[in-house]
Amino acid sequence: MIKVIAANVFMDVLDRAMQVHGALGLSDDTPLALMWRQGRMLRLADGPDEVHKMVIALRELNRWKAEADSGTSGARPPAAVGAGS
């Protein structure tokens, strides 16, 4: 989960810093442009965010299924994910 959140928060903070600095934020006179280039690489280094989100969702669904099968959880998991009602 941290792979998705950390890269997105980094890019959000950096985007705000670049907005504050205006055109100077895009120039090589400040470290912001270099940080933006490296930050984009950080988001793609371990794979796209969509893949990480899918893995997180599958793990959570499997955890809910395991709890439902064992009967140890007081909460009821959803009947079917993605099923229209």
PDB file of N, CA and C in Angstrom:
ATOM      1  N   MET A   1       0.820  -1.199   0.000  1.00  0.00           N
ATOM      2  CA  MET A   1       0.000   0.000   0.000  1.00  0.00           C
ATOM      3  C   MET A   1       0.861   1.258   0.000  1.00  0.00           C
ATOM      4  N   ILE A   2       1.996   1.172   0.681  1.00  0.00           N
ATOM      5  CA  ILE A   2       2.853   2.353   0.773  1.00  0.00           C
ATOM      6  C   ILE A   2       3.457   2.714  -0.576  1.00  0.00           C
ATOM      7  N   LYS A   3       3.637   1.744  -1.461  1.00  0.00           N
ATOM      8  CA  LYS A   3       4.197   2.021  -2.788  1.00  0.00           C
ATOM      9  C   LYS A   3       3.281   2.957  -3.575  1.00  0.00           C
ATOM     10  N   VAL A   4       1.986   2.796  -3.400  1.00  0.00           N
ATOM     11  CA  VAL A   4       1.022   3.640  -4.113  1.00  0.00           C
ATOM     12  C   VAL A   4       0.911   5.000  -3.436  1.00  0.00           C
ATOM     13  N   ILE A   5       0.742   5.008  -2.130  1.00  0.00           N
ATOM     14  CA  ILE A   5       0.493   6.242  -1.394  1.00  0.00           C
ATOM     15  C   ILE A   5       1.712   7.167  -1.390  1.00  0.00           C
ATOM     16  N   ALA A   6       2.891   6.628  -1.108  1.00  0.00           N
ATOM     17  CA  ALA A   6       4.088   7.474  -0.983  1.00  0.00           C
ATOM     18  C   ALA A   6       4.407   8.200  -2.282  1.00  0.00           C
ATOM     19  N   ALA A   7       4.365   7.494  -3.388  1.00  0.00           N
ATOM     20  CA  ALA A   7       4.676   8.133  -4.673  1.00  0.00           C
ATOM     21  C   ALA A   7       3.642   9.200  -5.027  1.00  0.00           C
ATOM     22  N   ASN A   8       2.374   8.936  -4.752  1.00  0.00           N
ATOM     23  CA  ASN A   8       1.326   9.915  -5.064  1.00  0.00           C
ATOM     24  C   ASN A   8       1.408  11.144  -4.175  1.00  0.00           C
ATOM     25  N   VAL A   9       1.696  10.957  -2.896  1.00  0.00           N
ATOM     26  CA  VAL A   9       1.832  12.095  -1.982  1.00  0.00           C
ATOM     27  C   VAL A   9       3.053  12.926  -2.375  1.00  0.00           C
ATOM     28  N   PHE A  10       4.139  12.256  -2.708  1.00  0.00           N
ATOM     29  CA  PHE A  10       5.347  12.957  -3.143  1.00  0.00           C
ATOM     30  C   PHE A  10       5.045  13.843  -4.345  1.00  0.00           C
ATOM     31  N   MET A  11       4.352  13.292  -5.338  1.00  0.00           N
ATOM     32  CA  MET A  11       4.052  14.061  -6.553  1.00  0.00           C
ATOM     33  C   MET A  11       3.066  15.200  -6.257  1.00  0.00           C
ATOM     34  N   ASP A  12       2.119  14.995  -5.344  1.00  0.00           N
ATOM     35  CA  ASP A  12       1.187  16.068  -4.980  1.00  0.00           C
ATOM     36  C   ASP A  12       1.908  17.228  -4.309  1.00  0.00           C
ATOM     37  N   VAL A  13       2.797  16.911  -3.370  1.00  0.00           N
ATOM     38  CA  VAL A  13       3.552  17.955  -2.666  1.00  0.00           C
ATOM     39  C   VAL A  13       4.467  18.681  -3.643  1.00  0.00           C
ATOM     40  N   LEU A  14       5.124  17.934  -4.496  1.00  0.00           N
ATOM     41  CA  LEU A  14       6.022  18.532  -5.483  1.00  0.00           C
ATOM     42  C   LEU A  14       5.252  19.412  -6.467  1.00  0.00           C
ATOM     43  N   ASP A  15       4.078  18.981  -6.872  1.00  0.00           N
ATOM     44  CA  ASP A  15       3.256  19.785  -7.779  1.00  0.00           C
ATOM     45  C   ASP A  15       2.876  21.114  -7.135  1.00  0.00           C
ATOM     46  N   ARG A  16       2.527  21.079  -5.857  1.00  0.00           N
ATOM     47  CA  ARG A  16       2.201  22.331  -5.153  1.00  0.00           C
ATOM     48  C   ARG A  16       3.412  23.244  -5.053  1.00  0.00           C
ATOM     49  N   ALA A  17       4.583  22.660  -4.790  1.00  0.00           N
ATOM     50  CA  ALA A  17       5.810  23.465  -4.709  1.00  0.00           C
ATOM     51  C   ALA A  17       6.111  24.105  -6.059  1.00  0.00           C
ATOM     52  N   MET A  18       5.901  23.368  -7.131  1.00  0.00           N
ATOM     53  CA  MET A  18       6.147  23.920  -8.462  1.00  0.00           C
ATOM     54  C   MET A  18       5.141  25.024  -8.787  1.00  0.00           C
ATOM     55  N   GLN A  19       3.914  24.884  -8.326  1.00  0.00           N
ATOM     56  CA  GLN A  19       2.910  25.920  -8.528  1.00  0.00           C
ATOM     57  C   GLN A  19       3.312  27.198  -7.790  1.00  0.00           C
ATOM     58  N   VAL A  20       3.832  27.043  -6.598  1.00  0.00           N
ATOM     59  CA  VAL A  20       4.243  28.203  -5.806  1.00  0.00           C
ATOM     60  C   VAL A  20       5.398  28.930  -6.486  1.00  0.00           C
ATOM     61  N   HIS A  21       6.338  28.185  -7.054  1.00  0.00           N
ATOM     62  CA  HIS A  21       7.501  28.795  -7.682  1.00  0.00           C
ATOM     63  C   HIS A  21       7.228  29.265  -9.106  1.00  0.00           C
ATOM     64  N   GLY A  22       6.124  28.871  -9.690  1.00  0.00           N
ATOM     65  CA  GLY A  22       5.791  29.314 -11.044  1.00  0.00           C
ATOM     66  C   GLY A  22       6.777  28.779 -12.063  1.00  0.00           C
ATOM     67  N   ALA A  23       7.154  29.621 -13.030  1.00  0.00           N
ATOM     68  CA  ALA A  23       8.059  29.198 -14.096  1.00  0.00           C
ATOM     69  C   ALA A  23       9.431  28.819 -13.552  1.00  0.00           C
ATOM     70  N   LEU A  24       9.830  29.392 -12.433  1.00  0.00           N
ATOM     71  CA  LEU A  24      11.125  29.057 -11.834  1.00  0.00           C
ATOM     72  C   LEU A  24      11.151  27.588 -11.400  1.00  0.00           C
ATOM     73  N   GLY A  25       9.988  27.055 -11.021  1.00  0.00           N
ATOM     74  CA  GLY A  25       9.918  25.649 -10.608  1.00  0.00           C
ATOM     75  C   GLY A  25      10.202  24.680 -11.733  1.00  0.00           C
ATOM     76  N   LEU A  26      10.015  25.122 -12.980  1.00  0.00           N
ATOM     77  CA  LEU A  26      10.288  24.262 -14.136  1.00  0.00           C
ATOM     78  C   LEU A  26      11.716  24.365 -14.629  1.00  0.00           C
ATOM     79  N   SER A  27      12.433  25.366 -14.182  1.00  0.00           N
ATOM     80  CA  SER A  27      13.809  25.561 -14.656  1.00  0.00           C
ATOM     81  C   SER A  27      14.775  24.716 -13.834  1.00  0.00           C
ATOM     82  N   ASP A  28      15.982  24.606 -14.319  1.00  0.00           N
ATOM     83  CA  ASP A  28      17.015  23.858 -13.596  1.00  0.00           C
ATOM     84  C   ASP A  28      17.715  24.715 -12.548  1.00  0.00           C
ATOM     85  N   ASP A  29      17.198  25.928 -12.295  1.00  0.00           N
ATOM     86  CA  ASP A  29      17.771  26.786 -11.256  1.00  0.00           C
ATOM     87  C   ASP A  29      17.386  26.321  -9.860  1.00  0.00           C
ATOM     88  N   THR A  30      16.335  25.533  -9.757  1.00  0.00           N
ATOM     89  CA  THR A  30      15.915  24.964  -8.477  1.00  0.00           C
ATOM     90  C   THR A  30      15.926  23.450  -8.615  1.00  0.00           C
ATOM     91  N   PRO A  31      15.972  22.727  -7.506  1.00  0.00           N
ATOM     92  CA  PRO A  31      15.977  21.261  -7.601  1.00  0.00           C
ATOM     93  C   PRO A  31      14.603  20.660  -7.932  1.00  0.00           C
ATOM     94  N   LEU A  32      13.583  21.489  -8.086  1.00  0.00           N
ATOM     95  CA  LEU A  32      12.233  20.960  -8.294  1.00  0.00           C
ATOM     96  C   LEU A  32      12.092  20.182  -9.595  1.00  0.00           C
ATOM     97  N   ALA A  33      12.675  20.670 -10.680  1.00  0.00           N
ATOM     98  CA  ALA A  33      12.563  19.971 -11.963  1.00  0.00           C
ATOM     99  C   ALA A  33      13.236  18.596 -11.889  1.00  0.00           C
ATOM    100  N   LEU A  34      14.394  18.523 -11.267  1.00  0.00           N
ATOM    101  CA  LEU A  34      15.079  17.244 -11.104  1.00  0.00           C
ATOM    102  C   LEU A  34      14.254  16.303 -10.232  1.00  0.00           C
ATOM    103  N   MET A  35      13.694  16.839  -9.155  1.00  0.00           N
ATOM    104  CA  MET A  35      12.862  16.014  -8.280  1.00  0.00           C
ATOM    105  C   MET A  35      11.641  15.485  -9.020  1.00  0.00           C
ATOM    106  N   TRP A  36      11.061  16.289  -9.907  1.00  0.00           N
ATOM    107  CA  TRP A  36       9.895  15.840 -10.664  1.00  0.00           C
ATOM    108  C   TRP A  36      10.278  14.687 -11.591  1.00  0.00           C
ATOM    109  N   ARG A  37      11.411  14.807 -12.271  1.00  0.00           N
ATOM    110  CA  ARG A  37      11.856  13.729 -13.169  1.00  0.00           C
ATOM    111  C   ARG A  37      12.126  12.447 -12.394  1.00  0.00           C
ATOM    112  N   GLN A  38      12.771  12.564 -11.249  1.00  0.00           N
ATOM    113  CA  GLN A  38      13.053  11.375 -10.447  1.00  0.00           C
ATOM    114  C   GLN A  38      11.787  10.811  -9.814  1.00  0.00           C
ATOM    115  N   GLY A  39      10.856  11.682  -9.469  1.00  0.00           N
ATOM    116  CA  GLY A  39       9.595  11.236  -8.884  1.00  0.00           C
ATOM    117  C   GLY A  39       8.750  10.443  -9.855  1.00  0.00           C
ATOM    118  N   ARG A  40       8.757  10.860 -11.119  1.00  0.00           N
ATOM    119  CA  ARG A  40       8.032  10.096 -12.141  1.00  0.00           C
ATOM    120  C   ARG A  40       8.617   8.699 -12.257  1.00  0.00           C
ATOM    121  N   MET A  41       9.940   8.584 -12.184  1.00  0.00           N
ATOM    122  CA  MET A  41      10.570   7.273 -12.246  1.00  0.00           C
ATOM    123  C   MET A  41      10.186   6.437 -11.027  1.00  0.00           C
ATOM    124  N   LEU A  42      10.093   7.069  -9.874  1.00  0.00           N
ATOM    125  CA  LEU A  42       9.710   6.376  -8.650  1.00  0.00           C
ATOM    126  C   LEU A  42       8.322   5.747  -8.793  1.00  0.00           C
ATOM    127  N   ARG A  43       7.401   6.456  -9.450  1.00  0.00           N
ATOM    128  CA  ARG A  43       6.047   5.925  -9.621  1.00  0.00           C
ATOM    129  C   ARG A  43       6.022   4.716 -10.537  1.00  0.00           C
ATOM    130  N   LEU A  44       6.985   4.607 -11.452  1.00  0.00           N
ATOM    131  CA  LEU A  44       6.980   3.506 -12.414  1.00  0.00           C
ATOM    132  C   LEU A  44       7.976   2.402 -12.077  1.00  0.00           C
ATOM    133  N   ALA A  45       8.821   2.601 -11.089  1.00  0.00           N
ATOM    134  CA  ALA A  45       9.902   1.658 -10.789  1.00  0.00           C
ATOM    135  C   ALA A  45       9.383   0.274 -10.412  1.00  0.00           C
ATOM    136  N   ASP A  46       8.392   0.183  -9.579  1.00  0.00           N
ATOM    137  CA  ASP A  46       7.875  -1.114  -9.129  1.00  0.00           C
ATOM    138  C   ASP A  46       6.644  -1.557  -9.903  1.00  0.00           C
ATOM    139  N   GLY A  47       6.300  -0.862 -10.951  1.00  0.00           N
ATOM    140  CA  GLY A  47       5.115  -1.205 -11.727  1.00  0.00           C
ATOM    141  C   GLY A  47       4.060  -0.130 -11.572  1.00  0.00           C
ATOM    142  N   PRO A  48       3.078  -0.161 -12.442  1.00  0.00           N
ATOM    143  CA  PRO A  48       2.037   0.861 -12.403  1.00  0.00           C
ATOM    144  C   PRO A  48       1.182   0.773 -11.131  1.00  0.00           C
ATOM    145  N   ASP A  49       0.627   1.907 -10.730  1.00  0.00           N
ATOM    146  CA  ASP A  49      -0.220   1.951  -9.538  1.00  0.00           C
ATOM    147  C   ASP A  49      -1.412   1.008  -9.658  1.00  0.00           C
ATOM    148  N   GLU A  50      -1.943   0.855 -10.862  1.00  0.00           N
ATOM    149  CA  GLU A  50      -3.120   0.017 -11.050  1.00  0.00           C
ATOM    150  C   GLU A  50      -2.831  -1.432 -10.668  1.00  0.00           C
ATOM    151  N   VAL A  51      -1.621  -1.899 -10.967  1.00  0.00           N
ATOM    152  CA  VAL A  51      -1.247  -3.270 -10.616  1.00  0.00           C
ATOM    153  C   VAL A  51      -1.180  -3.409  -9.099  1.00  0.00           C
ATOM    154  N   HIS A  52      -0.570  -2.442  -8.425  1.00  0.00           N
ATOM    155  CA  HIS A  52      -0.484  -2.495  -6.968  1.00  0.00           C
ATOM    156  C   HIS A  52      -1.871  -2.439  -6.338  1.00  0.00           C
ATOM    157  N   LYS A  53      -2.745  -1.596  -6.864  1.00  0.00           N
ATOM    158  CA  LYS A  53      -4.106  -1.510  -6.331  1.00  0.00           C
ATOM    159  C   LYS A  53      -4.855  -2.819  -6.514  1.00  0.00           C
ATOM    160  N   MET A  54      -4.659  -3.490  -7.648  1.00  0.00           N
ATOM    161  CA  MET A  54      -5.314  -4.769  -7.889  1.00  0.00           C
ATOM    162  C   MET A  54      -4.818  -5.825  -6.899  1.00  0.00           C
ATOM    163  N   VAL A  55      -3.516  -5.852  -6.647  1.00  0.00           N
ATOM    164  CA  VAL A  55      -2.953  -6.822  -5.698  1.00  0.00           C
ATOM    165  C   VAL A  55      -3.492  -6.562  -4.294  1.00  0.00           C
ATOM    166  N   ILE A  56      -3.569  -5.300  -3.896  1.00  0.00           N
ATOM    167  CA  ILE A  56      -4.104  -4.952  -2.576  1.00  0.00           C
ATOM    168  C   ILE A  56      -5.554  -5.398  -2.459  1.00  0.00           C
ATOM    169  N   ALA A  57      -6.348  -5.135  -3.483  1.00  0.00           N
ATOM    170  CA  ALA A  57      -7.759  -5.514  -3.470  1.00  0.00           C
ATOM    171  C   ALA A  57      -7.913  -7.026  -3.383  1.00  0.00           C
ATOM    172  N   LEU A  58      -7.140  -7.775  -4.153  1.00  0.00           N
ATOM    173  CA  LEU A  58      -7.234  -9.238  -4.100  1.00  0.00           C
ATOM    174  C   LEU A  58      -6.846  -9.781  -2.728  1.00  0.00           C
ATOM    175  N   ARG A  59      -5.815  -9.203  -2.127  1.00  0.00           N
ATOM    176  CA  ARG A  59      -5.420  -9.650  -0.781  1.00  0.00           C
ATOM    177  C   ARG A  59      -6.520  -9.377   0.237  1.00  0.00           C
ATOM    178  N   GLU A  60      -7.139  -8.212   0.150  1.00  0.00           N
ATOM    179  CA  GLU A  60      -8.221  -7.882   1.078  1.00  0.00           C
ATOM    180  C   GLU A  60      -9.422  -8.802   0.875  1.00  0.00           C
ATOM    181  N   LEU A  61      -9.773  -9.068  -0.371  1.00  0.00           N
ATOM    182  CA  LEU A  61     -10.892  -9.965  -0.646  1.00  0.00           C
ATOM    183  C   LEU A  61     -10.611 -11.378  -0.148  1.00  0.00           C
ATOM    184  N   ASN A  62      -9.388 -11.844  -0.333  1.00  0.00           N
ATOM    185  CA  ASN A  62      -9.021 -13.172   0.179  1.00  0.00           C
ATOM    186  C   ASN A  62      -9.059 -13.216   1.698  1.00  0.00           C
ATOM    187  N   ARG A  63      -8.650 -12.111   2.332  1.00  0.00           N
ATOM    188  CA  ARG A  63      -8.709 -12.060   3.803  1.00  0.00           C
ATOM    189  C   ARG A  63     -10.149 -12.129   4.279  1.00  0.00           C
ATOM    190  N   TRP A  64     -11.034 -11.377   3.616  1.00  0.00           N
ATOM    191  CA  TRP A  64     -12.459 -11.403   3.985  1.00  0.00           C
ATOM    192  C   TRP A  64     -13.040 -12.799   3.764  1.00  0.00           C
ATOM    193  N   LYS A  65     -12.651 -13.447   2.680  1.00  0.00           N
ATOM    194  CA  LYS A  65     -13.166 -14.777   2.376  1.00  0.00           C
ATOM    195  C   LYS A  65     -12.695 -15.779   3.422  1.00  0.00           C
ATOM    196  N   ALA A  66     -11.422 -15.690   3.814  1.00  0.00           N
ATOM    197  CA  ALA A  66     -10.879 -16.603   4.822  1.00  0.00           C
ATOM    198  C   ALA A  66     -11.585 -16.410   6.167  1.00  0.00           C
ATOM    199  N   GLU A  67     -11.865 -15.167   6.534  1.00  0.00           N
ATOM    200  CA  GLU A  67     -12.572 -14.908   7.789  1.00  0.00           C
ATOM    201  C   GLU A  67     -14.002 -15.424   7.726  1.00  0.00           C
ATOM    202  N   ALA A  68     -14.641 -15.271   6.579  1.00  0.00           N
ATOM    203  CA  ALA A  68     -16.019 -15.749   6.431  1.00  0.00           C
ATOM    204  C   ALA A  68     -16.068 -17.271   6.476  1.00  0.00           C
ATOM    205  N   ASP A  69     -15.085 -17.922   5.860  1.00  0.00           N
ATOM    206  CA  ASP A  69     -15.058 -19.391   5.850  1.00  0.00           C
ATOM    207  C   ASP A  69     -14.774 -19.969   7.225  1.00  0.00           C
ATOM    208  N   SER A  70     -13.941 -19.288   8.004  1.00  0.00           N
ATOM    209  CA  SER A  70     -13.604 -19.803   9.335  1.00  0.00           C
ATOM    210  C   SER A  70     -14.641 -19.413  10.379  1.00  0.00           C
ATOM    211  N   GLY A  71     -15.417 -18.396  10.093  1.00  0.00           N
ATOM    212  CA  GLY A  71     -16.455 -17.964  11.031  1.00  0.00           C
ATOM    213  C   GLY A  71     -15.914 -17.219  12.225  1.00  0.00           C
ATOM    214  N   THR A  72     -14.702 -16.711  12.165  1.00  0.00           N
ATOM    215  CA  THR A  72     -14.107 -16.035  13.319  1.00  0.00           C
ATOM    216  C   THR A  72     -14.461 -14.560  13.372  1.00  0.00           C
ATOM    217  N   SER A  73     -14.911 -14.008  12.295  1.00  0.00           N
ATOM    218  CA  SER A  73     -15.182 -12.575  12.265  1.00  0.00           C
ATOM    219  C   SER A  73     -16.631 -12.296  12.618  1.00  0.00           C
ATOM    220  N   GLY A  74     -16.837 -11.233  13.375  1.00  0.00           N
ATOM    221  CA  GLY A  74     -18.199 -10.808  13.679  1.00  0.00           C
ATOM    222  C   GLY A  74     -18.834 -10.055  12.525  1.00  0.00           C
ATOM    223  N   ALA A  75     -18.008  -9.434  11.703  1.00  0.00           N
ATOM    224  CA  ALA A  75     -18.517  -8.675  10.565  1.00  0.00           C
ATOM    225  C   ALA A  75     -18.726  -9.604   9.386  1.00  0.00           C
ATOM    226  N   ARG A  76     -19.735  -9.302   8.607  1.00  0.00           N
ATOM    227  CA  ARG A  76     -20.027 -10.103   7.423  1.00  0.00           C
ATOM    228  C   ARG A  76     -19.391  -9.463   6.212  1.00  0.00           C
ATOM    229  N   PRO A  77     -18.625 -10.219   5.432  1.00  0.00           N
ATOM    230  CA  PRO A  77     -18.062  -9.664   4.207  1.00  0.00           C
ATOM    231  C   PRO A  77     -19.155  -9.477   3.156  1.00  0.00           C
ATOM    232  N   PRO A  78     -18.899  -8.663   2.145  1.00  0.00           N
ATOM    233  CA  PRO A  78     -19.891  -8.499   1.096  1.00  0.00           C
ATOM    234  C   PRO A  78     -20.154  -9.816   0.403  1.00  0.00           C
ATOM    235  N   ALA A  79     -21.405 -10.020  -0.048  1.00  0.00           N
ATOM    236  CA  ALA A  79     -21.803 -11.291  -0.670  1.00  0.00           C
ATOM    237  C   ALA A  79     -20.999 -11.557  -1.938  1.00  0.00           C
ATOM    238  N   ALA A  80     -20.957 -10.580  -2.829  1.00  0.00           N
ATOM    239  CA  ALA A  80     -20.201 -10.748  -4.068  1.00  0.00           C
ATOM    240  C   ALA A  80     -19.698  -9.395  -4.521  1.00  0.00           C
ATOM    241  N   VAL A  81     -18.423  -9.313  -4.784  1.00  0.00           N
ATOM    242  CA  VAL A  81     -17.848  -8.067  -5.225  1.00  0.00           C
ATOM    243  C   VAL A  81     -18.084  -7.930  -6.717  1.00  0.00           C
ATOM    244  N   GLY A  82     -18.598  -6.786  -7.120  1.00  0.00           N
ATOM    245  CA  GLY A  82     -18.829  -6.532  -8.520  1.00  0.00           C
ATOM    246  C   GLY A  82     -20.149  -7.078  -9.027  1.00  0.00           C
ATOM    247  N   ALA A  83     -20.902  -7.766  -8.199  1.00  0.00           N
ATOM    248  CA  ALA A  83     -22.194  -8.306  -8.646  1.00  0.00           C
ATOM    249  C   ALA A  83     -23.231  -7.207  -8.591  1.00  0.00           C
ATOM    250  N   GLY A  84     -23.980  -7.091  -9.652  1.00  0.00           N
ATOM    251  CA  GLY A  84     -25.038  -6.080  -9.696  1.00  0.00           C
ATOM    252  C   GLY A  84     -26.241  -6.524  -8.888  1.00  0.00           C
ATOM    253  N   SER A  85     -26.894  -5.579  -8.230  1.00  0.00           N
ATOM    254  CA  SER A  85     -28.081  -5.955  -7.458  1.00  0.00           C
ATOM    255  C   SER A  85     -29.238  -5.062  -7.788  1.00  0.00           C
TER     256      SER A  85
END
